[in-house]
CSV table of C-alpha atoms and ligand atoms in Angstrom, one decimal:
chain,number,residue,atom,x,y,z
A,1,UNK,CA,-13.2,2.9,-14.1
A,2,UNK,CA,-10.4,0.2,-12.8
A,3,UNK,CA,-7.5,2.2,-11.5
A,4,UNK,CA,-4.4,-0.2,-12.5
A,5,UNK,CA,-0.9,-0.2,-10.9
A,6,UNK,CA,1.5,-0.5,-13.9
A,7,UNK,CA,4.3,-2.5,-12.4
A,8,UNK,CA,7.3,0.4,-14.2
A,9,UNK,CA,4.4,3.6,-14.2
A,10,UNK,CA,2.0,3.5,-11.1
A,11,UNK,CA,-1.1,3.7,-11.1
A,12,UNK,CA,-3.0,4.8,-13.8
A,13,UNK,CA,-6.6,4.6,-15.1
A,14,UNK,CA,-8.1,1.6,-17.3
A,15,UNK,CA,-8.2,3.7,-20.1
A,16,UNK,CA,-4.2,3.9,-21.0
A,17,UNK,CA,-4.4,-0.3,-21.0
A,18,UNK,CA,-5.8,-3.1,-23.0
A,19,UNK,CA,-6.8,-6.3,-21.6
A,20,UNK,CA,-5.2,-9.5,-23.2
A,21,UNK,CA,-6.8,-12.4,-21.7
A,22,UNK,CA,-6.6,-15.0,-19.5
A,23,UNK,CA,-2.6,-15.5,-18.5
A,24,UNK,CA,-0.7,-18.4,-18.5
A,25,UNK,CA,-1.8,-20.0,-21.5
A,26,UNK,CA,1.0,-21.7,-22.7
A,27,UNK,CA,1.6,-22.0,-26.3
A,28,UNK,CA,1.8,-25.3,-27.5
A,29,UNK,CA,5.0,-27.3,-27.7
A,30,UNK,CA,4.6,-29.0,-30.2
A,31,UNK,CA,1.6,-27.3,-32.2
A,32,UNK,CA,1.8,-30.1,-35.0
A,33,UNK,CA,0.7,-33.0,-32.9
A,34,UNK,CA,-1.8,-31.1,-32.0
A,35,UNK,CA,-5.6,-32.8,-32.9
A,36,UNK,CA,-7.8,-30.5,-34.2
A,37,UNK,CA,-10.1,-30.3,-31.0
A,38,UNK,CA,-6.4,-29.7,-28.8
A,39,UNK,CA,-5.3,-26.6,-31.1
A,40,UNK,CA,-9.4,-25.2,-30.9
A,41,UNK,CA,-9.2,-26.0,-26.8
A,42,UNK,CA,-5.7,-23.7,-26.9
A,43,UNK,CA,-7.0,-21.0,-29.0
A,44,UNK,CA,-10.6,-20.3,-28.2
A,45,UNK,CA,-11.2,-22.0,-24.4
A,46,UNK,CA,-10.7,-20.2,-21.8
A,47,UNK,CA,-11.3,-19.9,-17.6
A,48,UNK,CA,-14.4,-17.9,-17.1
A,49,UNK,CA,-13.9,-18.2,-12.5
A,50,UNK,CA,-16.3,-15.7,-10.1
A,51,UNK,CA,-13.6,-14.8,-8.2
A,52,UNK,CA,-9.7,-14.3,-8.6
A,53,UNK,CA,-9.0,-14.1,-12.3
A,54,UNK,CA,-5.2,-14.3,-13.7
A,55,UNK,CA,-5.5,-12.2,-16.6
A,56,UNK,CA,-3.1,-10.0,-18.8
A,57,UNK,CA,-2.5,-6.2,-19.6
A,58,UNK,CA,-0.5,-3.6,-21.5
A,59,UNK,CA,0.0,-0.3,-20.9
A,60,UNK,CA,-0.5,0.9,-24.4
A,61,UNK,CA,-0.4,4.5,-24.0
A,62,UNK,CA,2.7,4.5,-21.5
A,63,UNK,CA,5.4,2.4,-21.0
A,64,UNK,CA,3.8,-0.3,-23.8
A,65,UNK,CA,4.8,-3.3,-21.4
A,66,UNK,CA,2.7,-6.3,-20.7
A,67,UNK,CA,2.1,-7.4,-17.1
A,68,UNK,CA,-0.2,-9.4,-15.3
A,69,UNK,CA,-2.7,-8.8,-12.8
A,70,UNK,CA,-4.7,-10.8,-10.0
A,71,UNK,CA,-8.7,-9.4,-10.2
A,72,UNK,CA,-11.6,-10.4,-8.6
A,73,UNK,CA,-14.5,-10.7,-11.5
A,74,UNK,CA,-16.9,-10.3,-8.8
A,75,UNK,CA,-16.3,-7.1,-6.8
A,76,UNK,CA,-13.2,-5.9,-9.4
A,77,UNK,CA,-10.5,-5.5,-6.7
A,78,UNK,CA,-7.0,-6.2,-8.0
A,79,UNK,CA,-5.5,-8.7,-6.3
A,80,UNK,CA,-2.1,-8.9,-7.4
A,81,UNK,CA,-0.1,-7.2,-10.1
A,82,UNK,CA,3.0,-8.9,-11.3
A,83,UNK,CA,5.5,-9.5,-14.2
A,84,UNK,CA,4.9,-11.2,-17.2
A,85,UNK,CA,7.2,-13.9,-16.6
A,86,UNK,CA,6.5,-14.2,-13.0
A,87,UNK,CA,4.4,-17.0,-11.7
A,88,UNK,CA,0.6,-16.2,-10.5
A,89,UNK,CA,1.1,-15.6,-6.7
A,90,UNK,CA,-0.5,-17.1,-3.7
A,91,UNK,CA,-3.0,-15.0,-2.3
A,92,UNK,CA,-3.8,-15.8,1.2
A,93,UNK,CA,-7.7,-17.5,1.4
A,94,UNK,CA,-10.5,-14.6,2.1
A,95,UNK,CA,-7.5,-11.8,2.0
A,96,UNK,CA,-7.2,-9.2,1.0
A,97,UNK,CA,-10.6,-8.2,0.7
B,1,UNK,CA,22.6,19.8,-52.8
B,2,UNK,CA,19.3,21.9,-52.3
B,3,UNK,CA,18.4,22.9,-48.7
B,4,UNK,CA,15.0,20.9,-48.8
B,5,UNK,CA,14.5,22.0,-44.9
B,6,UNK,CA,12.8,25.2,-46.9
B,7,UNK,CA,10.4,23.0,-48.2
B,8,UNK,CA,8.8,21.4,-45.2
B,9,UNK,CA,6.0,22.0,-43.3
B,10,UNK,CA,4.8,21.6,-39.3
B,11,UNK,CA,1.7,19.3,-38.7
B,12,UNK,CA,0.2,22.1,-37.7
B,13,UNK,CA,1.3,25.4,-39.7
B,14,UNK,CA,-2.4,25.8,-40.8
B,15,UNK,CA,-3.4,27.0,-37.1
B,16,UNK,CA,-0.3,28.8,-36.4
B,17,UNK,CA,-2.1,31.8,-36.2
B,18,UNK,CA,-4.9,30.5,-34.5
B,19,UNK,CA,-2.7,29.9,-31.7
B,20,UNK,CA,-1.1,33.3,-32.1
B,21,UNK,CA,-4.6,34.8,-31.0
B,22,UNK,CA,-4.8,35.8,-27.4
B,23,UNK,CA,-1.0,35.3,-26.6
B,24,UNK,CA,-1.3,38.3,-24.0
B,25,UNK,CA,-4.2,35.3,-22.3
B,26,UNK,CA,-3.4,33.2,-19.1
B,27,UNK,CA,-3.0,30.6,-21.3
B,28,UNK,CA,-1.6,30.0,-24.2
B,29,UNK,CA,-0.4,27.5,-27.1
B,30,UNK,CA,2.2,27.4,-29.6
B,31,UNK,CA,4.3,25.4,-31.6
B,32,UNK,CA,7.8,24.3,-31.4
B,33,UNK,CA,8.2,22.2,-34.9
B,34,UNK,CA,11.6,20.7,-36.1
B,35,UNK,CA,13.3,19.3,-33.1
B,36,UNK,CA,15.8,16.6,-33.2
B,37,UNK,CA,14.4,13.7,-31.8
B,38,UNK,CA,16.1,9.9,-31.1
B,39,UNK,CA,14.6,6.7,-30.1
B,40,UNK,CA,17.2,4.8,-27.7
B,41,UNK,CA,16.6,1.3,-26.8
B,42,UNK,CA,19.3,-0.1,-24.4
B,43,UNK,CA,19.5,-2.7,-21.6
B,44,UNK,CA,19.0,-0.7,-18.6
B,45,UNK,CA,22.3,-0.4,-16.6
B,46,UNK,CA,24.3,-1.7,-19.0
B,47,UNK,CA,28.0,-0.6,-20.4
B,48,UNK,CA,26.4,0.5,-23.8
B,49,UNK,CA,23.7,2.8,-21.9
B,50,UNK,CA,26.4,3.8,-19.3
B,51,UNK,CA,28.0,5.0,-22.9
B,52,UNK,CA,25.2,6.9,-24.2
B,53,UNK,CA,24.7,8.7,-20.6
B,54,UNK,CA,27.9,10.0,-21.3
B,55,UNK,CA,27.4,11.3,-24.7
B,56,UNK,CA,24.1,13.0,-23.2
B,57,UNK,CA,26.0,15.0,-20.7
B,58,UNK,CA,24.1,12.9,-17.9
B,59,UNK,CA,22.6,9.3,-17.3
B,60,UNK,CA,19.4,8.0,-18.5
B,61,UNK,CA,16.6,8.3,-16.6
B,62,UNK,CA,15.8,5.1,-14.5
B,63,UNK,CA,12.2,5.3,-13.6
B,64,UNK,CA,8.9,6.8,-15.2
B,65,UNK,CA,8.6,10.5,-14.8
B,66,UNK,CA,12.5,11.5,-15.2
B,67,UNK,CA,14.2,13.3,-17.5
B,68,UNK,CA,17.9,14.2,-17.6
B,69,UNK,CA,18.7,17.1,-19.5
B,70,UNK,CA,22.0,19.0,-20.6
B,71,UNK,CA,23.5,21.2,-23.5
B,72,UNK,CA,20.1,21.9,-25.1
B,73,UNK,CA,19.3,18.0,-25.3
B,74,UNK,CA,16.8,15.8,-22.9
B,75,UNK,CA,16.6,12.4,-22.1
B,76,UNK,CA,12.9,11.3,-21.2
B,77,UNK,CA,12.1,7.9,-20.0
B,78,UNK,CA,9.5,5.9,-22.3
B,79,UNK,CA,9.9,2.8,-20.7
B,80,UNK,CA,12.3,0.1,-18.7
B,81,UNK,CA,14.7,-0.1,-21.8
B,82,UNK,CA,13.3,3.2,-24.1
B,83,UNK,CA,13.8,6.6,-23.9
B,84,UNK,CA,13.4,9.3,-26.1
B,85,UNK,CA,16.0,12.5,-26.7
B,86,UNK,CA,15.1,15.6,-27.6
B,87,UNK,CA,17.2,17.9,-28.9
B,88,UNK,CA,17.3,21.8,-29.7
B,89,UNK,CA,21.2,21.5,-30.1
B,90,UNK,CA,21.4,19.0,-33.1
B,91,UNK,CA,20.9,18.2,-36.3
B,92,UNK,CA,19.2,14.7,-36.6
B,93,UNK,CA,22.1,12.7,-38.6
B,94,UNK,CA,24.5,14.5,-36.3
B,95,UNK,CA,23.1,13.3,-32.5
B,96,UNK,CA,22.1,9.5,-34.2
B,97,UNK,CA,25.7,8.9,-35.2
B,98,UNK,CA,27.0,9.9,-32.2
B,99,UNK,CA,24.2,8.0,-30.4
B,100,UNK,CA,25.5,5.0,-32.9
B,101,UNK,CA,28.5,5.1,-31.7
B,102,UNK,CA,28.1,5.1,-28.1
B,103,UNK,CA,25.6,2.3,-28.4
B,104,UNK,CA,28.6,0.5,-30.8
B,105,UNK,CA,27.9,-3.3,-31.1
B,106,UNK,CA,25.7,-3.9,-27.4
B,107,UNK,CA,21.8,-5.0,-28.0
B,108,UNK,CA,19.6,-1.7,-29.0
B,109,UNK,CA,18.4,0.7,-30.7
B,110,UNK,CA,18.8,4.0,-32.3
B,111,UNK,CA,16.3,5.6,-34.4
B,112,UNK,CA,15.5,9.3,-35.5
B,113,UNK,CA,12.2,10.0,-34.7
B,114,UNK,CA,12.5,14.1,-35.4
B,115,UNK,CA,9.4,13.5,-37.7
B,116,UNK,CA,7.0,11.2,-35.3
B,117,UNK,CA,6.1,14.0,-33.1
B,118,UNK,CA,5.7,17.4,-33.1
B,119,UNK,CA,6.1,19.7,-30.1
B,120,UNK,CA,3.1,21.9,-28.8
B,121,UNK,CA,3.9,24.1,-26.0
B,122,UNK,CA,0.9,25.2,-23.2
B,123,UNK,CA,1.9,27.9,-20.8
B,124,UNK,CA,0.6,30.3,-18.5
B,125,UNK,CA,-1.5,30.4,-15.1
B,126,UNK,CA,-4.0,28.4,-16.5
B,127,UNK,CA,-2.2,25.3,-18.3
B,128,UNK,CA,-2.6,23.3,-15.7
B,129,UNK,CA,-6.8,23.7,-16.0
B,130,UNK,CA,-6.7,23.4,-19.5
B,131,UNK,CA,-4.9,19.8,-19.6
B,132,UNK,CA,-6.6,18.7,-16.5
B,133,UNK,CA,-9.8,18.9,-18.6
B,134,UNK,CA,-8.8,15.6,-20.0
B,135,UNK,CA,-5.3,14.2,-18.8
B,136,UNK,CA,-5.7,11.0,-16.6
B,137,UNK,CA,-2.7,11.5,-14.8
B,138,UNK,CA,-2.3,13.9,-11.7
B,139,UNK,CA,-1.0,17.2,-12.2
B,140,UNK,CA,-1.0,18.9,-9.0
B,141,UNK,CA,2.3,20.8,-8.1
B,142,UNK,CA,2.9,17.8,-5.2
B,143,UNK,CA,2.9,15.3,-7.5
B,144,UNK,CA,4.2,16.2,-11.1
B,145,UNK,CA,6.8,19.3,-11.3
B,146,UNK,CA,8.9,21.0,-13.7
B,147,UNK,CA,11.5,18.2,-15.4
B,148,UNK,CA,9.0,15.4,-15.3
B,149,UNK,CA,8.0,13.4,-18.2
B,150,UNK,CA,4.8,10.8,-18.5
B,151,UNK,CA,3.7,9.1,-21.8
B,152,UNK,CA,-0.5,9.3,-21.1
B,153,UNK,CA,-3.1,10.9,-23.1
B,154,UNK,CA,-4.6,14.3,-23.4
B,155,UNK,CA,-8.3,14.0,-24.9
B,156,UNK,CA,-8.2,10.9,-26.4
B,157,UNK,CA,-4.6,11.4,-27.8
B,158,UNK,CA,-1.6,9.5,-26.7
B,159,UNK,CA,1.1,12.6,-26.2
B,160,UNK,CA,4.5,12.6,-24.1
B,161,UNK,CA,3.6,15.3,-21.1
B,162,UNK,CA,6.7,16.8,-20.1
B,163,UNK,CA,6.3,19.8,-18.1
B,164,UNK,CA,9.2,22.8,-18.7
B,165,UNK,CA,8.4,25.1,-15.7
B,166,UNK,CA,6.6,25.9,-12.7
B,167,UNK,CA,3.2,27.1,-15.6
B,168,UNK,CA,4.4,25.5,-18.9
B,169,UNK,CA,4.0,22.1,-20.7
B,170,UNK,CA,5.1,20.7,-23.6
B,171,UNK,CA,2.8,18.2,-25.2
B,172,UNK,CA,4.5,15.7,-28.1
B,173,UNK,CA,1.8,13.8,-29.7
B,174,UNK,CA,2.5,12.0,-33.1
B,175,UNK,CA,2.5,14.1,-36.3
B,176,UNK,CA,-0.9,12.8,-37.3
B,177,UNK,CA,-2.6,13.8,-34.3
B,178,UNK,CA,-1.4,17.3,-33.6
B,179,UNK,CA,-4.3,18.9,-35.5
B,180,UNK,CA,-6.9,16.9,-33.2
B,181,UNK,CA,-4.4,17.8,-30.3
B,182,UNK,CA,-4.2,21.4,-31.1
B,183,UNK,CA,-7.8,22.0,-31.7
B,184,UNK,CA,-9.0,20.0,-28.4
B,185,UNK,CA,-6.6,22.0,-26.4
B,186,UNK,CA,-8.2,25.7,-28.3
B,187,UNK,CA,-11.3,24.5,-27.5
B,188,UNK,CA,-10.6,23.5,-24.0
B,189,UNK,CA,-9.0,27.2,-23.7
B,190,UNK,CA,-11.6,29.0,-24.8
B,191,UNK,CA,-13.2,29.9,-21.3
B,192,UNK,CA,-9.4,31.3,-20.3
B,193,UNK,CA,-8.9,33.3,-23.8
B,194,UNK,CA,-12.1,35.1,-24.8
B,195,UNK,CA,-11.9,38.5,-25.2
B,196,UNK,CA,-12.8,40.3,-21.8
B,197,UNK,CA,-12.0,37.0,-19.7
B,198,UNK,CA,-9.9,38.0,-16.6
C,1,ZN,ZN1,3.6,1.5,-17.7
């Protein structure tokens, strides 16, 4: 069980979130100039690291807001928890482990 | 015009006497059907929710947990920009307008919600062990206290835990689940409420 720190509720256990993805995937700017193989790369590809992993999360049985989080895919240690709009921090090489 | 308020029915009404059983038992459950409720969305900090503070008798709640309450109604925070007010002093048409009106043309919301929830009430020495039996959050006297307000689940049910005093909780899950709701929480008295339990 992941215990995540909802940025407006504190900590709370995995099973009041859902996960949303990878974050940072911006939506197209202009989807209609888009090939074919451009608009599939947008909607299906994604990162897949071992190791520090932005990804996205809502706390859909409390405050219902989307945030995003810093984890490790590895050992599972949340690295970072920010806000939706915020840009992925820098984490500090090796730290904090 | 006919009083149709005659005509409706709690969520639960069919295990109102279920939970009548064993009220003289450390713990037990009841419900409270019928309140006023309102959805309020409204920029945090703003004129308009300054406004609606003032029609509540007290400001909105600012972080998770809080609740203000005053003249029978209660503001519980749902979220940044979201709260909702309950309301034992009100008729529903009556608190939305004046809600309305506070909020006048600013960016929000108000909605009556008296129907989305019902209202089940857990007291006694024991309420605490019953919900901890399947509430994520932590309960303990240190940490969560009469006047505090978390949306989380109970079972597998999203409810609104508010607790009312030092041994009693009131638990506002949506309409449609209060029958699970009521029946998980029966169940998970049973060890406090059989006959010849201390
Ligand atoms: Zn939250």
């Amino acid at each position: 069980m992941l215990l995540l720190t909802c940025p407006w509720c504190g900590p709370r256990d995995e099973t009041e979130y859902h996960y949303g993805g990878q974050a940072h995937v911006a939506y197209p700017a202009n989807p209609a100039e888009l090939s074919d193989e451009e608009w599939a790369e947008y909607l299906f590809f994604r990162d897949n690291p071992k190791g520090p992993f932005a990804e996205r999360w809502v706390h859909s049985t409390g405050c219902r807001r989307w945030f995003n989080v810093v984890r490790d895919t590895v050992t599972y240690e949340v690295l970072a928890v920010y806000g939706p709009h915020d840009p992925r921090p820098e984490l500090a090489a090796g730290d904090p482990r | 015009m006919a009083d149709l308020a005659i005509l409706r029915e709690s969520p639960l009404v069919h295990l109102h006497e279920r939970m009548r059983a064993g009220h003289d038992r450390p713990v037990a459950l009841r419900e409270t059907a019928f309140l006023t409720m309102a959805s309020v969305r409204v920029r945090p900090g703003s004129a308009a929710a300054r406004r609606i503070g003032e029609v509540l008798g007290g400001p909105l709640p600012t972080a998770c947990g809080e609740t203000t309450a005053a003249g029978g109604r209660t503001a519980l925070w749902l979220g940044p920009d979201e709260w909702l007010v309950v309301s034992s002093a009100d008729e529903p048409a009556a608190l939305t307008a004046a809600l309305h009106e506070a909020l006048g043309g600013d960016p929000g919301s108000i909605v009556d919600v008296s129907a989305n929830r019902t209202v089940l009430e857990l007291s006694g020495a024991r309420a605490r062990a019953v919900l901890e039996k399947g509430c994520p959050v932590d309960l303990h006297p240190r940490r969560f206290t009469p006047g505090r307000a978390v949306t989380t689940t109970v079972g597998p049910v999203p409810v609104v835990l508010w607790q009312t005093a030092a041994t009693a909780y009131r638990l506002l899950p949506r309409s449609s689940f209060a029958d699970y709701l009521a029946r998980w929480l029966l169940d998970a008295m049973a060890e406090y409420t059989a006959p010849g339990e201390p």
